Coordinates of C-alpha atoms in Angstrom, one line a residue:
Chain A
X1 CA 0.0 0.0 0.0
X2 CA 2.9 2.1 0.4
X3 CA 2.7 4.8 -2.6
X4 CA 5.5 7.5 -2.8
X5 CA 4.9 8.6 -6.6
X6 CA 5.0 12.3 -6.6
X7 CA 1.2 12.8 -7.3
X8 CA 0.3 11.3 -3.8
X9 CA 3.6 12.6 -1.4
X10 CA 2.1 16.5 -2.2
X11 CA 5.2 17.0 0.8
X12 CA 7.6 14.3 0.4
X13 CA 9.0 13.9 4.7
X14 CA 12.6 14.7 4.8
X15 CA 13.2 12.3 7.1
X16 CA 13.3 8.4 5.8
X17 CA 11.0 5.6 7.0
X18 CA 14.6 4.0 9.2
X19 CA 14.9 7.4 11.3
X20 CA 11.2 7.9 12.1
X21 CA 9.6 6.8 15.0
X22 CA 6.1 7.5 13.3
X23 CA 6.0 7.4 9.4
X24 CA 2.2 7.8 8.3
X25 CA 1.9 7.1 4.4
X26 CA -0.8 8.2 1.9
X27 CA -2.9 7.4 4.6
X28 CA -7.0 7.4 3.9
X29 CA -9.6 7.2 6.3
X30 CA -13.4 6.9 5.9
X31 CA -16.2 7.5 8.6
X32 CA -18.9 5.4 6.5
X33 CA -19.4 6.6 2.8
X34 CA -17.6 10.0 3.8
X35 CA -13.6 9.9 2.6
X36 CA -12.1 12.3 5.2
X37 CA -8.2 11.7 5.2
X38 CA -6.8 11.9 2.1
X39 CA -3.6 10.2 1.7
X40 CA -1.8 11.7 4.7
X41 CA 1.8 11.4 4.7
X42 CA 4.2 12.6 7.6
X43 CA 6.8 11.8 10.1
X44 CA 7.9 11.9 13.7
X45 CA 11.2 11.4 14.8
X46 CA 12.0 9.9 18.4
X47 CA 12.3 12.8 20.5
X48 CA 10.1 15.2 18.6
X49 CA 7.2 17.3 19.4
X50 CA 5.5 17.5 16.1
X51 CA 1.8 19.6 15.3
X52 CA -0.7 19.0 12.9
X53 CA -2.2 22.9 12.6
X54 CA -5.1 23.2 10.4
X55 CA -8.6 24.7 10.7
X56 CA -11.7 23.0 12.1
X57 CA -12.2 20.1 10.0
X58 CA -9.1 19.8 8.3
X59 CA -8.6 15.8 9.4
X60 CA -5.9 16.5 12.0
X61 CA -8.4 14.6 14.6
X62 CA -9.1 11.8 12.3
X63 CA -5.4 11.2 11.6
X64 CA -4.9 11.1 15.2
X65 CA -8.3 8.9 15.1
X66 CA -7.4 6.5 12.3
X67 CA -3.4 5.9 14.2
X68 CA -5.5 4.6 17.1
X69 CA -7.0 2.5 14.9
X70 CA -10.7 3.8 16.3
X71 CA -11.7 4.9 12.7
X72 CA -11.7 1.9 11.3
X73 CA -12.3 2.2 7.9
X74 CA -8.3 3.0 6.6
X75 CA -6.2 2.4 4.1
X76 CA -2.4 3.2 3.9
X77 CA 0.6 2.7 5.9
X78 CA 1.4 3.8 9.7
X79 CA 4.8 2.5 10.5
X80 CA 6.0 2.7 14.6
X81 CA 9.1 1.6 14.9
X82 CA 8.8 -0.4 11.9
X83 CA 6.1 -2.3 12.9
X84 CA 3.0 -2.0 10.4
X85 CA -0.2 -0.7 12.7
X86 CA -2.7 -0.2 9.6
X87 CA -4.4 -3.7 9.9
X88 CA -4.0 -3.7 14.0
X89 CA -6.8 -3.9 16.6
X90 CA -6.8 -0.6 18.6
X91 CA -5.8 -2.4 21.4
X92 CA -2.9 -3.6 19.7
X93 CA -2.3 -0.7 18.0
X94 CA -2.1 1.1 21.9
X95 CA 0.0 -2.2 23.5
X96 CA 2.8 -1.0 20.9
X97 CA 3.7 2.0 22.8
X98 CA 1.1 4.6 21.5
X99 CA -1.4 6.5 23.7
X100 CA -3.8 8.9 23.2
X101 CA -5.2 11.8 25.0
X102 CA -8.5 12.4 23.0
X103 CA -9.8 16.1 22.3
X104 CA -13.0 15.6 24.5
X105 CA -10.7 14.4 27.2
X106 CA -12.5 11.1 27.5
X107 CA -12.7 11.5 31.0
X108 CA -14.9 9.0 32.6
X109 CA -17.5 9.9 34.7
X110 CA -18.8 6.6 36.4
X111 CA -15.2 6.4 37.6
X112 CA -13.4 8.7 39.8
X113 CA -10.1 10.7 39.6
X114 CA -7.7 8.0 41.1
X115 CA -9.7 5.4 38.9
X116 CA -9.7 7.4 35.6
X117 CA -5.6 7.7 36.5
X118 CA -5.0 4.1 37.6
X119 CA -7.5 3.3 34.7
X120 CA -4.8 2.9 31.0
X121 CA -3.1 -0.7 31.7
X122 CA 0.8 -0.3 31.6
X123 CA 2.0 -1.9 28.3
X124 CA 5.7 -1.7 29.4
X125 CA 8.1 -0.1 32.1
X126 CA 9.5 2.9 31.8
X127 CA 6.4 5.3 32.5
X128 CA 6.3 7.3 35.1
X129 CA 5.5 6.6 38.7
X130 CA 2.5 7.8 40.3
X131 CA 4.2 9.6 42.2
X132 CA 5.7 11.2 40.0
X133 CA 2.6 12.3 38.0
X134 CA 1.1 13.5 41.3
X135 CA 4.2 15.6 41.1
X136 CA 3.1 17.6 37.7
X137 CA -0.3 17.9 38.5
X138 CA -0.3 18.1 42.3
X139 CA -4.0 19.3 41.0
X140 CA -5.2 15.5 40.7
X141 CA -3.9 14.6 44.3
X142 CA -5.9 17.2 45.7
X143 CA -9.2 15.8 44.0
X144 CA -8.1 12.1 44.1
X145 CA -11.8 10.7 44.9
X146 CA -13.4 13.6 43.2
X147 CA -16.1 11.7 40.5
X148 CA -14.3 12.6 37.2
X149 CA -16.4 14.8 35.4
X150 CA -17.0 16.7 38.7
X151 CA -13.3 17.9 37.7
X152 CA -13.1 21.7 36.0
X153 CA -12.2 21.8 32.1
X154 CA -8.6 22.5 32.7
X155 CA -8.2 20.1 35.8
X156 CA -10.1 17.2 33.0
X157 CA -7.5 18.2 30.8
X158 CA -4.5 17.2 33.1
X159 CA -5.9 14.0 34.4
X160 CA -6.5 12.9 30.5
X161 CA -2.5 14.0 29.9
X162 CA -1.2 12.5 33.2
X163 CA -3.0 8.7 32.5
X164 CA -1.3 8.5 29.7
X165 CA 1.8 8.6 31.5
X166 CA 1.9 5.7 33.7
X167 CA 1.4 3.5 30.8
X168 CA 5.4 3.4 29.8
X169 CA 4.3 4.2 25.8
X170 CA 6.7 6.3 24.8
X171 CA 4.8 8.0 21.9
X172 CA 1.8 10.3 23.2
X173 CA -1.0 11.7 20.7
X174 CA -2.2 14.8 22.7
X175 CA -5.2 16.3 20.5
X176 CA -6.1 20.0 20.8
X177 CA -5.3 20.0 25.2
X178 CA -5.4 23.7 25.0
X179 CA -8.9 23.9 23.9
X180 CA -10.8 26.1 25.8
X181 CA -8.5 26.7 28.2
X182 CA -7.5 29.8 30.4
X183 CA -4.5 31.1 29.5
X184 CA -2.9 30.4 32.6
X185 CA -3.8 26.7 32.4
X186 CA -2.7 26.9 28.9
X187 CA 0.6 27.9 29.8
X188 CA 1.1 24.8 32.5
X189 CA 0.5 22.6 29.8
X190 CA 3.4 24.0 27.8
X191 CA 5.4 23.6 30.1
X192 CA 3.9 20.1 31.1
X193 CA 4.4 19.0 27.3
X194 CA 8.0 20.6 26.9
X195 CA 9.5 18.7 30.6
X196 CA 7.5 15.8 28.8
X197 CA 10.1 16.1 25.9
X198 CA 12.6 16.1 28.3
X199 CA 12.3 13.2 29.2
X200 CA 12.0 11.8 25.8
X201 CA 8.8 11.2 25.4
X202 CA 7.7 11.8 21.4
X203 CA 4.9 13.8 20.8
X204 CA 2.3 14.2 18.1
X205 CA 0.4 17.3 18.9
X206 CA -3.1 18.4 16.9
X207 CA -3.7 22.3 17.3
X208 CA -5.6 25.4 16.3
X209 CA -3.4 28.0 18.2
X210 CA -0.1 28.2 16.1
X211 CA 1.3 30.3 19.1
X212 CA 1.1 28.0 21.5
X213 CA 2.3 25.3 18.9
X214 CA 5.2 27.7 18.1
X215 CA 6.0 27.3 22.1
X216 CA 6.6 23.7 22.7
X217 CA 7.1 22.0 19.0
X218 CA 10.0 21.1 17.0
X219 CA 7.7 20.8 13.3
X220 CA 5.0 21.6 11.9
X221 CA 2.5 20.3 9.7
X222 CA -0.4 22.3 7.9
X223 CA -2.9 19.9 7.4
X224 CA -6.3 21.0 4.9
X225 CA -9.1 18.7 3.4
X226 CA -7.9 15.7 5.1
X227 CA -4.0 15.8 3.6
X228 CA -0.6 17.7 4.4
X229 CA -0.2 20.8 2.3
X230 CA 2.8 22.6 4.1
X231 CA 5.6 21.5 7.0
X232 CA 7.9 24.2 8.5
X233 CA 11.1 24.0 11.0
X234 CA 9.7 26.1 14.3
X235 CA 12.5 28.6 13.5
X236 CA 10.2 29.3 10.1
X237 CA 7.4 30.0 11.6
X238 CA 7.8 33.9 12.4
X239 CA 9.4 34.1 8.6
X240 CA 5.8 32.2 7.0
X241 CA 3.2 34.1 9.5
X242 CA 1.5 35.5 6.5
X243 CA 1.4 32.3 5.2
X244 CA -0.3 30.4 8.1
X245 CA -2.4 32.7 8.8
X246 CA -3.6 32.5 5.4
X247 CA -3.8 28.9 6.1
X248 CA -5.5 28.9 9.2
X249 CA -7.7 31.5 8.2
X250 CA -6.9 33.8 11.6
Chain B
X1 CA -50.8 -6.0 66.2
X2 CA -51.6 -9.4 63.9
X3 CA -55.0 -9.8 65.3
X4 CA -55.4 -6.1 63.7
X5 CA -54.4 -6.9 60.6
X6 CA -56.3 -9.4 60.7
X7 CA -53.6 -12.0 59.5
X8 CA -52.1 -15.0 61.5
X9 CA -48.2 -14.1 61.8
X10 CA -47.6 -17.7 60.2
X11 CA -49.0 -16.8 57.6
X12 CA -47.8 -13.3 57.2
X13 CA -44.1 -14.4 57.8
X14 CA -44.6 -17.7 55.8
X15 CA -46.0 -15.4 52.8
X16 CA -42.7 -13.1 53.4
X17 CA -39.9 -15.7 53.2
X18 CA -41.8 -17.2 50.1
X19 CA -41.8 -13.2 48.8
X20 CA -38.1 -12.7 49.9
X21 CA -37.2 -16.3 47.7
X22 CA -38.6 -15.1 44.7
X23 CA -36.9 -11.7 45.2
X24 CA -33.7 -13.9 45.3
X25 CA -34.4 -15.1 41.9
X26 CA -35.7 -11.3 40.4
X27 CA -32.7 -10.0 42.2
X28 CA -30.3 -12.7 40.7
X29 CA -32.2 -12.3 36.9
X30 CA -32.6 -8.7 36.7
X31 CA -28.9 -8.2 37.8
X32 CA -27.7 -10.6 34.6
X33 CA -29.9 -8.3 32.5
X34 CA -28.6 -5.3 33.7
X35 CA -25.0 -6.3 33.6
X36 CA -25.1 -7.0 30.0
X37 CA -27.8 -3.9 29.2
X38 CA -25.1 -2.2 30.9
X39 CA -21.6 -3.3 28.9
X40 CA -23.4 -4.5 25.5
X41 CA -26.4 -2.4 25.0
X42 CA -28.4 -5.6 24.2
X43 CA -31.5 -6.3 25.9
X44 CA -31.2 -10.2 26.2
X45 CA -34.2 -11.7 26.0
X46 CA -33.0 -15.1 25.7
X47 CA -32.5 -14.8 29.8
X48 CA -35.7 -16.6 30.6
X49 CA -34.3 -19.6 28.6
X50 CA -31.0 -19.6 29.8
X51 CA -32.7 -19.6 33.0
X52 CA -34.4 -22.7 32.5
X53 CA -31.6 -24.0 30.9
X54 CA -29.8 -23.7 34.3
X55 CA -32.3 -25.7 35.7
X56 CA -32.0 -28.7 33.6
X57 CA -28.8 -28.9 33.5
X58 CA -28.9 -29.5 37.3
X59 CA -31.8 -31.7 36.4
X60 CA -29.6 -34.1 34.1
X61 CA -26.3 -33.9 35.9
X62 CA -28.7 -35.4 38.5
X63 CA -30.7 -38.0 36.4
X64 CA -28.4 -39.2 34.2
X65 CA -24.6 -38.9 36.6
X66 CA -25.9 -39.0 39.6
X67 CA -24.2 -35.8 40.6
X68 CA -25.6 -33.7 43.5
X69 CA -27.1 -29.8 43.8
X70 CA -23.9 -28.9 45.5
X71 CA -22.0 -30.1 42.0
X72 CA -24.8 -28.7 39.9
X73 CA -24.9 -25.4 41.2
X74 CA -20.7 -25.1 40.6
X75 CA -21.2 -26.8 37.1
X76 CA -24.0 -25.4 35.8
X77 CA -23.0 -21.8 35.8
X78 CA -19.6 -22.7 34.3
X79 CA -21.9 -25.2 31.1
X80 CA -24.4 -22.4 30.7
X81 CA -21.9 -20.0 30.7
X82 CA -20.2 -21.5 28.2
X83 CA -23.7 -21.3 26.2
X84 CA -23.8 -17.7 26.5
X85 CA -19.9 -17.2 25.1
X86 CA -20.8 -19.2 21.8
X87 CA -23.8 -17.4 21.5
X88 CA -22.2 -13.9 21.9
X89 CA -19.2 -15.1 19.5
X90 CA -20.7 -16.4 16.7
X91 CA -23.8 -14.5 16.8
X92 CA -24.3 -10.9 19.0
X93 CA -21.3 -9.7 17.9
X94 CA -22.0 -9.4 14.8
X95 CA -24.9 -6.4 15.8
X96 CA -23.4 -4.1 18.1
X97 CA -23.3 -1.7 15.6
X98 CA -27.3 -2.1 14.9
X99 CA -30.2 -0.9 16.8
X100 CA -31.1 -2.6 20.5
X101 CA -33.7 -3.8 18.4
X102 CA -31.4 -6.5 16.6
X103 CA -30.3 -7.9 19.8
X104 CA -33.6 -7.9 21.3
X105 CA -35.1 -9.8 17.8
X106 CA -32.0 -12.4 17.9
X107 CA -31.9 -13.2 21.6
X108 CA -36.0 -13.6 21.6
X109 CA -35.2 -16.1 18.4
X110 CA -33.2 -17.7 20.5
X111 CA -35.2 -18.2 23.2
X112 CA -38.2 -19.7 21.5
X113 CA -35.8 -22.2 19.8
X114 CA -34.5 -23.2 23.1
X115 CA -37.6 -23.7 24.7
X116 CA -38.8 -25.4 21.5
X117 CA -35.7 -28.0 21.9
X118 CA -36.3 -28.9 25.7
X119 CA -40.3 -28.8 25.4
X120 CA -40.2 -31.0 21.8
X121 CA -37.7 -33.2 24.6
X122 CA -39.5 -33.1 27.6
X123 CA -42.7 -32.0 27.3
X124 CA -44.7 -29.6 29.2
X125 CA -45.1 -31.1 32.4
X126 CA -42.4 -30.4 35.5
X127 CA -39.8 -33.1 36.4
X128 CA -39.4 -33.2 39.9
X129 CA -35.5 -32.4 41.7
X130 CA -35.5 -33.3 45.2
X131 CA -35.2 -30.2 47.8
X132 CA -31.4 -30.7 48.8
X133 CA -32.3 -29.1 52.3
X134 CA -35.1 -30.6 53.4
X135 CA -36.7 -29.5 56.8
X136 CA -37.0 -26.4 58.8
X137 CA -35.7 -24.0 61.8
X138 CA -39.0 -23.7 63.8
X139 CA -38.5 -20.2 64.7
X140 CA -41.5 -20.1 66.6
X141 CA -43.1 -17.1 65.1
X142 CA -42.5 -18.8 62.0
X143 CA -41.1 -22.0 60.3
X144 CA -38.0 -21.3 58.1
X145 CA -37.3 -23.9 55.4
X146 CA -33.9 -24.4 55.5
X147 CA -33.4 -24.5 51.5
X148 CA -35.5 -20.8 51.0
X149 CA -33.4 -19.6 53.9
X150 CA -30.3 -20.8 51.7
X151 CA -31.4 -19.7 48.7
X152 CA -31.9 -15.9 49.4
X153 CA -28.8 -15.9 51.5
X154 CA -27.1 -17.3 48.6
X155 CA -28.2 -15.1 46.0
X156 CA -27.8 -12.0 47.9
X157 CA -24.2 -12.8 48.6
X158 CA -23.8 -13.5 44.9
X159 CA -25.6 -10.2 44.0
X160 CA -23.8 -8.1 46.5
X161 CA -20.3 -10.1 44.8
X162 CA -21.0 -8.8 41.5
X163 CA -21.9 -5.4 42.9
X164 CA -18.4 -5.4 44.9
X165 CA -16.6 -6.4 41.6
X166 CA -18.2 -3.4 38.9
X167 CA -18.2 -1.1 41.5
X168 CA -15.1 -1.0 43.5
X169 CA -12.3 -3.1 41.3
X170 CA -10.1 -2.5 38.5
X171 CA -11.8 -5.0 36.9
X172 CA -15.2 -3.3 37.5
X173 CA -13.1 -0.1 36.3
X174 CA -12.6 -1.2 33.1
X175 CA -16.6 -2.3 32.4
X176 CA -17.4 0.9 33.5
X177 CA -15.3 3.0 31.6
X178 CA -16.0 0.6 28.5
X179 CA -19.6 1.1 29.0
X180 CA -19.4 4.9 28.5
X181 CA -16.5 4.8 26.0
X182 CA -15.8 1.6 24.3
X183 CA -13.7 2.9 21.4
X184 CA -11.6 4.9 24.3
X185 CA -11.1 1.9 26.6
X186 CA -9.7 -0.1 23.6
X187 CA -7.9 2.5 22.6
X188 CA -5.7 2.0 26.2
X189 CA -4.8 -1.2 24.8
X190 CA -8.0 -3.5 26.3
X191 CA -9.2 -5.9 24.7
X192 CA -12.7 -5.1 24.6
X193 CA -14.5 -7.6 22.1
X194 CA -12.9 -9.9 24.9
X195 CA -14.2 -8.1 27.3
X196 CA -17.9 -7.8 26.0
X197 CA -18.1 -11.6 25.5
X198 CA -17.0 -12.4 28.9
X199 CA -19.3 -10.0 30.4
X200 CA -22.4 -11.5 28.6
X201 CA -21.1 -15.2 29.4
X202 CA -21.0 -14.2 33.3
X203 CA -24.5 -12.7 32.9
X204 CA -25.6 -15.8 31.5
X205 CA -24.0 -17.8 34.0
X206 CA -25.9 -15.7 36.9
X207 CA -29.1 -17.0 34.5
X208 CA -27.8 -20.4 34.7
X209 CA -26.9 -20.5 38.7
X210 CA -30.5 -19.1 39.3
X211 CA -31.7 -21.7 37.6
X212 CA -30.0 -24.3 39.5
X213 CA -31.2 -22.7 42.8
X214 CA -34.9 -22.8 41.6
X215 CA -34.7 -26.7 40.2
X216 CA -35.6 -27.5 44.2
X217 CA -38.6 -25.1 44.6
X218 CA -40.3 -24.5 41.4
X219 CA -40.8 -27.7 39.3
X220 CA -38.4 -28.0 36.4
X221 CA -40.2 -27.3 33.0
X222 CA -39.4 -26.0 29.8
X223 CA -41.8 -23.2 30.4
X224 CA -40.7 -21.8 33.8
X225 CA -38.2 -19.3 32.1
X226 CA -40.8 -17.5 29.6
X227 CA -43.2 -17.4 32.7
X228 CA -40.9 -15.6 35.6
X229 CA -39.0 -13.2 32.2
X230 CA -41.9 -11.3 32.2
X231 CA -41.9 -10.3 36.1
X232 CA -38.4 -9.7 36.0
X233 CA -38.4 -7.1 32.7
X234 CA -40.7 -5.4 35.1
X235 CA -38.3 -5.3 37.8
X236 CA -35.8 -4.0 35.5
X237 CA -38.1 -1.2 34.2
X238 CA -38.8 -0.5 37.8
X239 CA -35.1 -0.5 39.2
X240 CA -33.9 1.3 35.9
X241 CA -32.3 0.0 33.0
X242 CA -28.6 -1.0 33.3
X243 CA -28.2 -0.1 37.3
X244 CA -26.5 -2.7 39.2
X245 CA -27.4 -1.9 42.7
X246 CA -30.7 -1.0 41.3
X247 CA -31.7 -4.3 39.7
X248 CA -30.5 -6.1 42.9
X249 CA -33.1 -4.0 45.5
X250 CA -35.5 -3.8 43.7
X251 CA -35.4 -7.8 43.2
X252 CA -35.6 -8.1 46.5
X253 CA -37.8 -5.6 47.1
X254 CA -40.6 -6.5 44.8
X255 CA -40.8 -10.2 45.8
X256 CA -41.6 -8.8 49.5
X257 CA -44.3 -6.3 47.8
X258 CA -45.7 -9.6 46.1
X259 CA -45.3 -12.0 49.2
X260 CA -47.5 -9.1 51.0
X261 CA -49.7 -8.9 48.7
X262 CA -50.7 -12.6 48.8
X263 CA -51.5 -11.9 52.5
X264 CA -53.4 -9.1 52.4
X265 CA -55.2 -8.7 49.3
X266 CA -54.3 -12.0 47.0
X267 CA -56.2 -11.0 43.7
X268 CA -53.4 -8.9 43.2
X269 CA -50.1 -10.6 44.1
X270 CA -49.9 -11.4 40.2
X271 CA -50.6 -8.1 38.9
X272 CA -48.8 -5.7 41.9
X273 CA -45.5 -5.8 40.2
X274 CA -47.1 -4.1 36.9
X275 CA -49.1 -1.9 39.3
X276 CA -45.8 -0.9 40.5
X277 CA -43.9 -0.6 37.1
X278 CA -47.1 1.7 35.9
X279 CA -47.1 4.2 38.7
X280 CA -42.9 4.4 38.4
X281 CA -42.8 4.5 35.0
X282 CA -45.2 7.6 35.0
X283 CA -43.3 9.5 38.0
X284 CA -40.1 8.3 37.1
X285 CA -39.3 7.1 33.6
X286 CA -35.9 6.3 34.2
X287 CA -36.8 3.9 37.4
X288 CA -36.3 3.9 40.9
X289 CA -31.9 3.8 40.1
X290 CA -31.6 5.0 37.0
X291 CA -30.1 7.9 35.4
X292 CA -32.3 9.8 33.1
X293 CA -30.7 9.8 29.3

């Protein structure tokens, strides 16, 4: 399935399929009869934060979607660390060292705040401790047997980033986790996602807000009608405003 | 305080521990329906017919190897169990995606060919299974039997088991997230499909041990399923659809409303339950437990 002739790779990655950690190919995705994704193609390198910008609509939740293997209808390639994930069981798909912080949060509310933490199964060691977590978000010991949707927006919003963490996947999809935030609480999550890349976790990041992509990511993709149209270093980004404003349509 | 009543307290307290039984079984039924409401969305009307499956299973390990209740009531969840898992595999699987109504059409399919099966086998009329525990505690206000006394105290420790295990486990953790957000839960790396068919098999299984522990008082026939379903789709309305705690008190609950009933005005013992369900479903649509949607 893997097609690299010029007509689908609109932005052929720079990087090759040995040095990502990610490498999505002309990847399609269909929510019944609709085609949304388009033959997506881009990389991640271990270590990276990467975006996905685009406008509302663009795909950037459905690629993140489709790599979980929820959307089920796809065709294409997603290789993680060489191994194939595009016929996998989302469960599989997550047991090979992805995890995902959905947009709505996905906060459960039959279950309580120490459950919903305790809740993502560890797939292998090298997460971080509990403790540890409590540590970034000293928030979510506070409310520990608070019922989980009881939580505010932004204190939701750190519980769904700080499960993740325990699990020991090294490669986190974090979509949108500033939406709808204060800016106060958008600023602890920069800082949350760049000590995350300090301690080598990868990141694939899906965002509106360019400046707060500009903040804690190494690359960016512009993402429109469900395929890559545009990448750029972060040092490009003041140099292209213009141009991804135009894009974003702000 | 009898005398004004008007009722002996024999009969009263006789008519209560019969009442509190049959709770035992709504409780133990209505919990198995909730359980998979709950995780699959499917209403399973085949529970009546697992039910009496239950019971002649015990029935034949009995007749034809000779082994006890004691064996039958370990067995025969584990067999009709095992009869719910095949079921879910090859067939209910395939319509989560649908309407309830798909479930609801396939599982009442299935129960009429089940009962067709065992009633083309052994007819209409009840085969008898000797009361393990026969006797009684003469309590002197009352006499307990020993076997009724067993049977509520068994299925309320069972009830409360399965309460313990969705509500305050990681194991229970994982149902309830997966009931709210299936994709989400898999998505963590669960294996829900797994999950979901193990989860109907244990409801099916509470089916089956019910019917084990009513081979002794009820006589076994292929009928005695399709007859007690309806009573206990009532108690689900009335408890509220998919609530654990709910379907088990108000199991219990009801059967002492109906054992009452018998005592005080009998006409209605048959019909109080769908008195009940009436009243609550006009008051409260959601039932007694339930969460409005």
């Amino acid at each position: 399935m893997i097609d690299l002739s010029p007509a689908q790779d609109r932005t052929a990655p720079q990087s090759d399929l040995a040095t990502a950690m990610l490498a999505v190919r002309d990847l399609h995705a269909y929510y019944g009869e609709s085609h949304i994704l388009h033959g997506m193609t881009f990389d991640v390198r271990p270590g990276e934060v990467v975006t996905l910008l685009g406008r509302n609509g663009a795909g950037k939740t459905t690629t993140m979607r489709t790599i979980m293997g929820i959307v089920k209808k796809r065709m294409g390639s997603i290789a993680f660390e060489g191994q194939e994930l595009i016929n996998l069981r989302s469960d599989l798909i997550a047991r090979a060292g992805l995890a995902y912080c959905p947009e709505e949060r996905g906060i459960f509310s039959s279950l309580n705040v120490t459950e919903n933490l305790l809740l993502p199964p560890v797939i292998k060691p090298g997460g971080l401790s509990v403790a540890e977590i409590y540590d970034l978000f000293p928030r979510l010991k506070e409310r520990a047997s608070s019922q989980g949707t009881k939580l505010s927006g932004g204190e939701q919003q750190m519980l769904a980033i700080a499960r993740i963490l325990r699990t020991g996947a090294r490669f986190l999809l974090l979509d949108e986790p500033t939406e709808g935030l204060a800016p106060v609480i958008v600023q602890h999550i920069g800082r949350i996602i760049r000590d995350l890349k300090q301690r080598g976790f990868t990141i694939l990041l899906v965002e509106q807000n360019f400046h707060f992509a500009a903040t804690v990511a190494d690359r960016h993709y512009v993402v429109e009608h469900g395929h890559v149209i545009d990448q750029f270093e972060n040092s490009q980004i003041a140099a292209n405003k213009t141009k991804l404003e135009a894009y974003l349509g702000v | 305080m009898f005398e004004l009543l008007g009722v002996a307290p024999q009969a009263l307290f006789a008519q209560l521990i019969v009442g509190l039984s049959n709770g035992a079984f709504y409780a133990l039924l209505s919990l198995g329906l909730a359980v998979i409401f709950g995780m699959l969305n499917v209403i399973n009307f085949a529970h009546g017919a697992q039910y009496m499956m239950g019971a002649f299973v015990a029935w034949m390990l009995l007749t034809y190897a000779g082994l006890p209740f004691w064996a039958a009531l370990v067995i025969v969840p584990i067999v009709v169990g095992a009869f719910g898992l095949l079921i879910e595999k090859l067939l209910l699987s395939r319509l989560y995606q649908l309407d309830h109504l798909y479930g609801l059409l396939l599982t009442f399919g299935l129960a009429l060919i089940i009962e067709g099966v065992f009633r083309h086998q052994y007819g209409v009329s009840g085969l008898p299974y000797a009361n393990p525990l026969p006797g009684y505690l003469p309590l002197g206000f009352m006499n307990l039997p020993y076997y009724r006394g067993f049977a509520i105290l068994f299925s309320l420790i069972v009830c409360l088991a399965t309460w313990y295990t969705i509500e305050k486990t990681k194991l229970g953790a994982y149902l309830r997230a997966a009931t709210e957000r299936p994709d989400l839960v898999q998505a963590m790396g669960i294996n829900v499909p797994r999950m979901l068919s193990l989860t109907y098999a244990f409801g099916v299984a509470l089916a089956g041990l019910a019917g084990v522990l009513a081979a002794p008082i009820y006589s076994v026939t292929p009928l005695m399923g399709s007859s007690l379903i309806i009573v206990v789709f009532a108690v689900v309305v009335i408890g509220g659809m998919g609530s654990i705690l709910g379907s088990i008190l108000t199991g219990f609950g009801l059967g002492l409303v109906e054992g009452l009933t018998k005592v005080f005005y009998p006409p209605a013992s048959n019909t109080v339950v769908f008195v009940i369900m009436v009243i609550v479903l006009l008051l409260r649509p959601q039932g007694l437990f339930g969460t409005p949607k």
